[in-house]
Short mmCIF file of C-alpha atoms in Angstrom, two decimals:
data_model
loop_
_atom_site.label_atom_id
_atom_site.label_comp_id
_atom_site.label_asym_id
_atom_site.label_seq_id
_atom_site.Cartn_x
_atom_site.Cartn_y
_atom_site.Cartn_z
CA MET A 273 -27.64 -12.03 -3.11
CA TYR A 274 -26.79 -13.47 -6.53
CA GLY A 275 -25.22 -16.53 -4.94
CA LYS A 276 -28.52 -17.68 -3.43
CA GLY A 277 -29.50 -21.05 -4.91
CA LEU A 278 -26.26 -21.41 -6.86
CA LYS A 279 -25.34 -24.74 -5.28
CA PRO A 280 -28.61 -26.62 -6.05
CA LEU A 281 -28.60 -25.04 -9.52
CA SER A 282 -25.06 -26.31 -10.14
CA ILE A 283 -25.99 -29.80 -8.95
CA ALA A 284 -29.08 -29.81 -11.19
CA THR A 285 -26.95 -28.68 -14.14
CA VAL A 286 -24.34 -31.43 -13.65
CA ALA A 287 -27.11 -34.05 -13.26
CA MET A 288 -28.91 -32.83 -16.37
CA LEU A 289 -25.69 -32.75 -18.41
CA ALA A 290 -24.88 -36.31 -17.30
CA LEU A 291 -28.41 -37.45 -18.19
CA SER A 292 -28.36 -35.80 -21.59
CA LEU A 293 -24.91 -37.24 -22.45
CA SER A 294 -26.12 -40.71 -21.44
CA LEU A 295 -29.19 -40.31 -23.62
CA VAL A 296 -27.12 -39.01 -26.55
CA PHE A 297 -24.68 -41.91 -26.58
CA PHE A 298 -26.71 -44.81 -25.18
CA TYR A 299 -30.38 -44.15 -25.94
CA ALA A 300 -30.89 -42.03 -29.05
CA PRO A 301 -30.87 -44.13 -32.22
CA LEU A 302 -28.29 -43.60 -34.94
CA ASP A 303 -29.48 -41.31 -37.71
CA GLY A 304 -30.22 -43.18 -40.93
CA ASP A 305 -28.64 -40.51 -43.11
CA GLN A 306 -25.67 -39.17 -41.11
CA GLY A 307 -24.97 -42.06 -38.74
CA PHE A 308 -22.82 -41.40 -35.69
CA ILE A 309 -21.86 -37.88 -36.86
CA GLN A 310 -25.41 -36.75 -36.06
CA LYS A 311 -24.53 -36.99 -32.32
CA ILE A 312 -22.97 -33.53 -32.71
CA PHE A 313 -26.49 -32.23 -33.31
CA TYR A 314 -27.37 -32.76 -29.60
CA LEU A 315 -24.53 -30.44 -28.62
CA HIS A 316 -24.42 -27.92 -31.46
CA VAL A 317 -28.13 -27.06 -31.82
CA PRO A 318 -28.97 -26.62 -28.09
CA LEU A 319 -25.85 -24.45 -27.71
CA ALA A 320 -26.96 -22.30 -30.66
CA ILE A 321 -30.54 -21.95 -29.39
CA VAL A 322 -29.43 -21.06 -25.86
CA ALA A 323 -26.82 -18.59 -27.17
CA LEU A 324 -29.40 -16.79 -29.35
CA VAL A 325 -32.02 -16.74 -26.57
CA GLY A 326 -29.28 -15.43 -24.25
CA PHE A 327 -28.58 -12.56 -26.63
CA VAL A 328 -32.29 -11.69 -26.66
CA ALA A 329 -32.37 -11.96 -22.83
CA GLY A 330 -29.45 -9.51 -22.73
CA GLY A 331 -31.60 -7.09 -24.75
CA VAL A 332 -34.58 -7.55 -22.41
CA PHE A 333 -32.39 -6.85 -19.34
CA ALA A 334 -31.01 -3.81 -21.16
CA ILE A 335 -34.58 -2.49 -21.64
CA ALA A 336 -35.13 -2.95 -17.88
CA HIS A 337 -31.92 -0.98 -17.26
CA LEU A 338 -32.94 1.86 -19.56
CA ARG A 339 -36.40 2.04 -17.96
CA THR A 340 -35.33 1.89 -14.32
CA ASP A 341 -31.72 3.17 -14.45
CA ASN A 342 -30.86 0.36 -12.02
CA ARG A 343 -27.29 -0.88 -12.56
CA LYS A 344 -28.35 -4.39 -11.56
CA TRP A 345 -30.05 -4.82 -14.97
CA ASP A 346 -26.96 -3.60 -16.78
CA ALA A 347 -24.93 -6.28 -14.98
CA TYR A 348 -27.54 -8.90 -15.97
CA SER A 349 -27.42 -7.72 -19.58
CA TYR A 350 -23.62 -7.72 -19.69
CA VAL A 351 -23.27 -11.17 -18.15
CA SER A 352 -26.01 -12.66 -20.38
CA ILE A 353 -24.23 -11.40 -23.47
CA HIS A 354 -20.85 -12.52 -22.14
CA ILE A 355 -21.96 -16.11 -21.52
CA SER A 356 -23.83 -16.20 -24.85
CA VAL A 357 -20.67 -15.10 -26.68
CA ILE A 358 -18.79 -18.00 -25.05
CA PHE A 359 -21.59 -20.34 -26.13
CA GLY A 360 -21.34 -18.75 -29.58
CA VAL A 361 -17.66 -19.72 -29.81
CA ALA A 362 -18.64 -23.31 -28.98
CA VAL A 363 -21.42 -23.20 -31.61
CA LEU A 364 -19.04 -22.02 -34.33
CA ILE A 365 -16.36 -24.61 -33.50
CA THR A 366 -18.75 -27.57 -33.12
CA GLY A 367 -20.58 -26.45 -36.28
CA ALA A 368 -17.33 -26.35 -38.23
CA ILE A 369 -16.43 -29.86 -37.02
CA TRP A 370 -19.89 -31.14 -38.01
CA ALA A 371 -19.64 -29.41 -41.40
CA LYS A 372 -16.24 -30.98 -42.07
CA ALA A 373 -17.53 -34.44 -41.14
CA SER A 374 -20.76 -34.20 -43.15
CA TRP A 375 -20.02 -31.87 -46.04
CA GLY A 376 -16.23 -32.18 -46.28
CA HIS A 377 -15.68 -28.46 -45.62
CA TRP A 378 -15.02 -26.61 -42.37
CA TRP A 379 -17.16 -23.69 -43.51
CA VAL A 380 -19.71 -23.12 -46.30
CA TRP A 381 -20.19 -19.48 -47.23
CA ASP A 382 -23.39 -19.90 -49.27
CA GLU A 383 -25.33 -21.41 -46.34
CA PRO A 384 -27.51 -18.66 -44.76
CA THR A 385 -27.81 -20.31 -41.32
CA LEU A 386 -24.05 -20.46 -40.81
CA VAL A 387 -23.31 -17.01 -42.17
CA SER A 388 -26.18 -15.39 -40.25
CA PHE A 389 -24.96 -16.91 -36.97
CA LEU A 390 -21.46 -15.68 -37.72
CA ILE A 391 -22.85 -12.16 -38.35
CA VAL A 392 -24.74 -12.24 -35.03
CA PHE A 393 -21.63 -13.52 -33.24
CA LEU A 394 -19.39 -10.83 -34.77
CA LEU A 395 -21.98 -8.19 -33.93
CA TYR A 396 -21.85 -9.21 -30.27
CA ALA A 397 -18.05 -9.49 -30.39
CA THR A 398 -18.03 -5.71 -30.97
CA TYR A 399 -19.99 -5.23 -27.71
CA TYR A 400 -16.80 -5.37 -25.60
CA PRO A 401 -14.68 -2.75 -27.41
CA PHE A 402 -17.80 -0.59 -27.76
CA ARG A 403 -18.55 -0.81 -24.05
CA TYR A 404 -15.03 -0.30 -22.78
CA ALA A 405 -14.29 2.56 -25.18
CA ILE A 406 -16.51 4.70 -22.95
CA GLU A 407 -14.90 5.72 -19.67
CA ASP A 408 -17.81 7.29 -17.82
CA ARG A 409 -19.57 4.37 -16.11
CA ASP A 410 -23.13 5.72 -16.42
CA ARG A 411 -22.73 6.53 -20.10
CA GLN A 412 -21.00 3.19 -20.63
CA ALA A 413 -23.94 1.32 -19.10
CA ARG A 414 -26.51 3.39 -21.02
CA TYR A 415 -24.82 3.05 -24.42
CA ALA A 416 -24.17 -0.66 -23.85
CA SER A 417 -27.88 -1.11 -23.07
CA VAL A 418 -28.88 0.67 -26.28
CA PHE A 419 -26.50 -1.63 -28.17
CA ALA A 420 -27.92 -4.72 -26.42
CA VAL A 421 -31.52 -3.72 -27.25
CA THR A 422 -30.71 -3.03 -30.93
CA ALA A 423 -28.65 -6.20 -31.37
CA GLY A 424 -31.21 -8.23 -29.39
CA ALA A 425 -33.94 -7.11 -31.80
CA PHE A 426 -31.71 -8.08 -34.71
CA VAL A 427 -31.44 -11.72 -33.53
CA PRO A 428 -35.09 -12.82 -34.13
CA LEU A 429 -35.27 -10.73 -37.33
CA ASN A 430 -32.15 -12.46 -38.58
CA PHE A 431 -33.59 -15.86 -37.61
CA MET A 432 -36.82 -15.17 -39.54
CA ALA A 433 -34.92 -13.91 -42.59
CA VAL A 434 -32.88 -17.11 -42.66
CA ARG A 435 -36.01 -19.24 -42.31
CA MET A 436 -37.56 -17.45 -45.27
CA ALA A 437 -34.46 -18.04 -47.39
CA GLN A 438 -35.08 -21.60 -48.54
CA SER A 439 -31.94 -23.69 -48.35
CA LEU A 440 -31.49 -27.39 -48.87
CA VAL A 441 -28.02 -27.61 -47.35
CA HIS A 442 -28.72 -27.01 -43.68
CA PRO A 443 -31.27 -29.50 -42.29
CA ARG A 444 -34.59 -28.21 -40.92
CA THR A 445 -35.01 -30.54 -38.00
CA PHE A 446 -38.41 -29.70 -36.54
CA ALA A 447 -40.55 -29.09 -39.61
CA THR A 448 -39.56 -31.22 -42.56
CA ALA A 449 -41.87 -32.69 -45.15
CA GLU A 450 -40.83 -36.14 -43.86
CA GLY A 451 -42.28 -35.38 -40.42
CA GLY A 452 -39.27 -34.36 -38.29
CA MET A 453 -37.43 -36.32 -35.59
CA PRO A 454 -38.45 -39.65 -34.06
CA GLY A 455 -39.55 -39.65 -30.41
CA GLU A 456 -36.28 -40.93 -28.88
CA MET A 457 -34.26 -38.32 -30.73
CA MET A 458 -36.70 -35.56 -29.75
CA LEU A 459 -36.57 -36.61 -26.07
CA THR A 460 -32.75 -36.64 -26.16
CA PHE A 461 -32.71 -33.26 -27.89
CA LEU A 462 -35.09 -31.72 -25.33
CA CYS A 463 -32.95 -33.06 -22.45
CA SER A 464 -29.82 -31.60 -24.09
CA LEU A 465 -31.61 -28.28 -24.56
CA ALA A 466 -32.68 -28.25 -20.90
CA ALA A 467 -29.10 -29.11 -19.84
CA MET A 468 -27.65 -26.26 -21.91
CA ALA A 469 -30.26 -23.81 -20.61
CA LEU A 470 -29.41 -24.84 -17.04
CA LEU A 471 -25.70 -24.51 -17.77
CA TRP A 472 -26.22 -21.00 -19.19
CA THR A 473 -28.29 -19.99 -16.15
CA THR A 474 -25.70 -21.41 -13.73
CA LEU A 475 -22.79 -19.65 -15.45
CA VAL A 476 -24.71 -16.34 -15.53
CA LYS A 477 -25.52 -16.67 -11.83
CA PHE A 478 -21.94 -17.66 -11.02
CA GLU A 479 -20.48 -14.67 -12.85
CA LEU A 480 -23.03 -12.27 -11.34
CA THR A 481 -22.15 -13.59 -7.87
CA ALA A 482 -18.44 -13.06 -8.51
CA LYS A 483 -19.05 -9.54 -9.86
CA SER A 484 -21.30 -8.62 -6.98
CA ALA A 485 -18.75 -9.89 -4.43
CA SER A 486 -15.94 -8.02 -6.18
CA GLY A 487 -18.00 -4.79 -6.27
CA GLN A 488 -18.88 -5.10 -2.59
CA VAL A 489 -15.26 -5.70 -1.58
CA LYS A 490 -14.22 -2.58 -3.53
CA ARG A 491 -16.95 -0.51 -1.88
CA LEU A 492 -15.85 -1.75 1.55
CA ARG A 493 -12.26 -0.89 0.76
CA ARG A 494 -13.16 2.62 -0.39
CA ALA A 495 -15.27 3.13 2.72
CA LEU A 496 -12.40 1.97 4.96
CA ASP A 497 -9.84 4.08 3.12
CA ALA A 498 -11.93 7.22 3.46
CA PRO A 499 -11.54 9.28 6.67
CA VAL A 500 -14.46 8.83 9.04
CA ALA A 501 -16.46 12.02 9.52
CA GLY A 502 -19.04 12.29 12.32
CA GLY A 503 -18.54 8.69 13.40
CA GLY A 504 -21.13 7.32 10.92
CA SER A 505 -20.48 4.45 8.60
CA ARG A 506 -19.28 5.42 5.13
CA ILE A 507 -20.04 2.03 3.73
CA ALA A 508 -22.59 2.38 0.94
CA PRO A 509 -25.68 0.19 1.11
CA GLU A 510 -25.34 -2.96 -0.90
CA VAL A 511 -26.70 -2.81 -4.42
CA SER A 512 -28.66 -5.97 -5.04
CA MET B 30 -27.57 -48.41 -15.54
CA GLU B 31 -29.54 -50.98 -17.50
CA ILE B 32 -29.51 -48.60 -20.45
CA LEU B 33 -25.69 -48.34 -20.25
CA PHE B 34 -25.08 -52.09 -20.12
CA GLY B 35 -27.68 -52.88 -22.76
CA ALA B 36 -26.38 -50.28 -25.22
CA PRO B 37 -24.43 -51.32 -28.29
CA ALA B 38 -20.73 -50.43 -28.57
CA LEU B 39 -20.14 -46.91 -29.86
CA PRO B 40 -19.06 -46.84 -33.52
CA LEU B 41 -15.80 -44.95 -32.94
CA ASP B 42 -14.51 -45.10 -36.52
CA GLU B 43 -13.89 -42.09 -38.77
CA ALA B 44 -17.03 -40.31 -37.47
CA GLY B 45 -16.02 -41.00 -33.88
CA LYS B 46 -13.08 -38.62 -33.90
CA TYR B 47 -15.22 -35.73 -35.18
CA VAL B 48 -17.90 -36.38 -32.55
CA ALA B 49 -15.23 -36.72 -29.85
CA GLY B 50 -13.58 -33.52 -31.14
CA ALA B 51 -16.82 -31.55 -30.88
CA TYR B 52 -17.55 -32.74 -27.33
CA VAL B 53 -13.92 -32.22 -26.24
CA VAL B 54 -14.02 -28.62 -27.56
CA PHE B 55 -17.14 -27.99 -25.48
CA VAL B 56 -15.57 -29.47 -22.33
CA VAL B 57 -12.29 -27.56 -22.87
CA LEU B 58 -14.16 -24.25 -23.27
CA LEU B 59 -16.11 -24.97 -20.11
CA VAL B 60 -12.97 -25.90 -18.14
CA VAL B 61 -11.13 -22.76 -19.36
CA TYR B 62 -14.07 -20.58 -18.32
CA VAL B 63 -14.32 -22.24 -14.90
CA ALA B 64 -10.52 -21.87 -14.41
CA ILE B 65 -10.72 -18.14 -15.23
CA MET B 66 -13.62 -17.71 -12.83
CA ALA B 67 -11.77 -19.66 -10.13
CA ALA B 68 -8.80 -17.28 -10.49
CA LYS B 69 -11.22 -14.37 -10.19
CA VAL B 70 -12.80 -15.79 -7.03
CA GLN B 71 -9.32 -16.31 -5.52
CA ARG B 72 -8.51 -12.65 -6.25
CA ILE B 73 -11.74 -11.57 -4.52
CA GLU B 74 -10.82 -13.71 -1.50
CA ARG B 75 -7.37 -12.06 -1.39
CA GLU B 76 -8.96 -8.60 -1.57
CA LEU B 77 -11.39 -9.56 1.16
CA ARG B 78 -8.49 -10.61 3.41
CA ASP B 79 -6.83 -7.21 2.73
CA VAL B 80 -10.04 -5.38 3.61
CA ALA B 81 -10.37 -7.40 6.82
CA ALA B 82 -6.78 -6.47 7.71
CA ILE B 83 -7.51 -2.77 7.07
CA ALA B 84 -10.63 -2.98 9.23
CA GLU B 85 -8.67 -4.62 12.03
CA GLU B 86 -5.95 -1.94 11.82
CA LYS B 87 -8.57 0.79 11.90
CA LYS B 88 -10.29 -0.79 14.87
CA GLU B 89 -6.99 -1.00 16.76
CA ALA B 90 -6.16 2.62 15.86
CA GLN B 91 -9.53 3.76 17.21
CA ALA B 92 -9.13 1.74 20.40
CA ALA B 93 -5.58 2.99 21.14
CA PRO B 94 -5.52 6.20 23.24
CA GLY B 95 -4.07 9.36 21.64
CA ARG B 96 -4.52 8.11 18.13
CA GLY B 97 -7.19 9.54 15.89
CA SER B 98 -9.58 7.69 13.67
CA GLU B 99 -8.95 9.97 10.70
CA THR B 100 -6.10 7.89 9.32
CA PRO B 101 -6.84 7.38 5.64
CA LEU B 102 -4.66 4.24 5.44
CA ALA B 103 -3.60 5.31 1.98
CA SER B 104 -0.82 2.74 1.93
CA HIS B 105 -3.42 0.05 1.20
CA GLY B 106 -4.41 1.64 -2.11
CA SER B 107 -7.72 2.91 -3.35
CA GLY B 108 -9.10 -0.35 -4.67
CA GLY B 109 -10.67 0.87 -7.93
CA GLY B 110 -14.23 1.78 -8.65
CA GLY B 111 -17.86 0.73 -8.50
CA THR B 112 -19.66 -2.21 -10.00
CA ASP B 113 -17.09 -4.45 -11.60
CA VAL B 114 -18.70 -4.76 -15.02
#
């Protein structure tokens, strides 16, 4: 069920990534202040936005799981967080490279945007040991959902707190006193954001498909291993 | 295509290696993830083949006279539990 539409989605993602890379390197003008280094912006910022939105989406799916007790939503929540953590790793590494190129340091501890993202990332890094420390599958899913809701609520609060803390080190791209980005840069940025959002969606769908297939194979195997009583099928109905 | 041919040469000086580094990191992460998922999909395919073999064996056992259908086929293992999250 999860695999439906995966192929066109993958094709759209590859096309969008190719378009955004072409725009980044051959269309968007060079930044007057940072020059060629600013090209990292089109990778780093969309990755960060999609990762943070993915964490919030994980919280929303977790709410759906707690409300309905349907394991499907727990799988959605888990996979959303998983892919967002991978994106988070990319954000931290690309951010460090950009920081080294622009500021001369791999990491700056007195910059709220960087530190707050690291806190969010480390918070979600604890999701895995927390989840797998619980053996009972129902309790594991329930506790993981509570974690995802709490951490998901922390993400926008953290974002607002950082916005309120005025800093001159990390650039505010969309709302500066100078008027923000020029049109070509904005178009390139929006294409990159769309490409990253598509990539996130494709990877989530891909992983959900693999998990669903694996779960169904295990259920089939259990049903075949069990002795048949009364001639009826012991294969459990598929969980969507 | 016109955009590509009309574009100026990329300034791959000192800044170029940082930009290349950032994009290479992204691609490497993506490739590693896809490789892990490909291994996972191969494992699922292998398990599916096993399950098909068990089903075939069971079908043959049911069809053969004098052999019951209650064989648990424990030699194939239990296969683990529930939703693989």
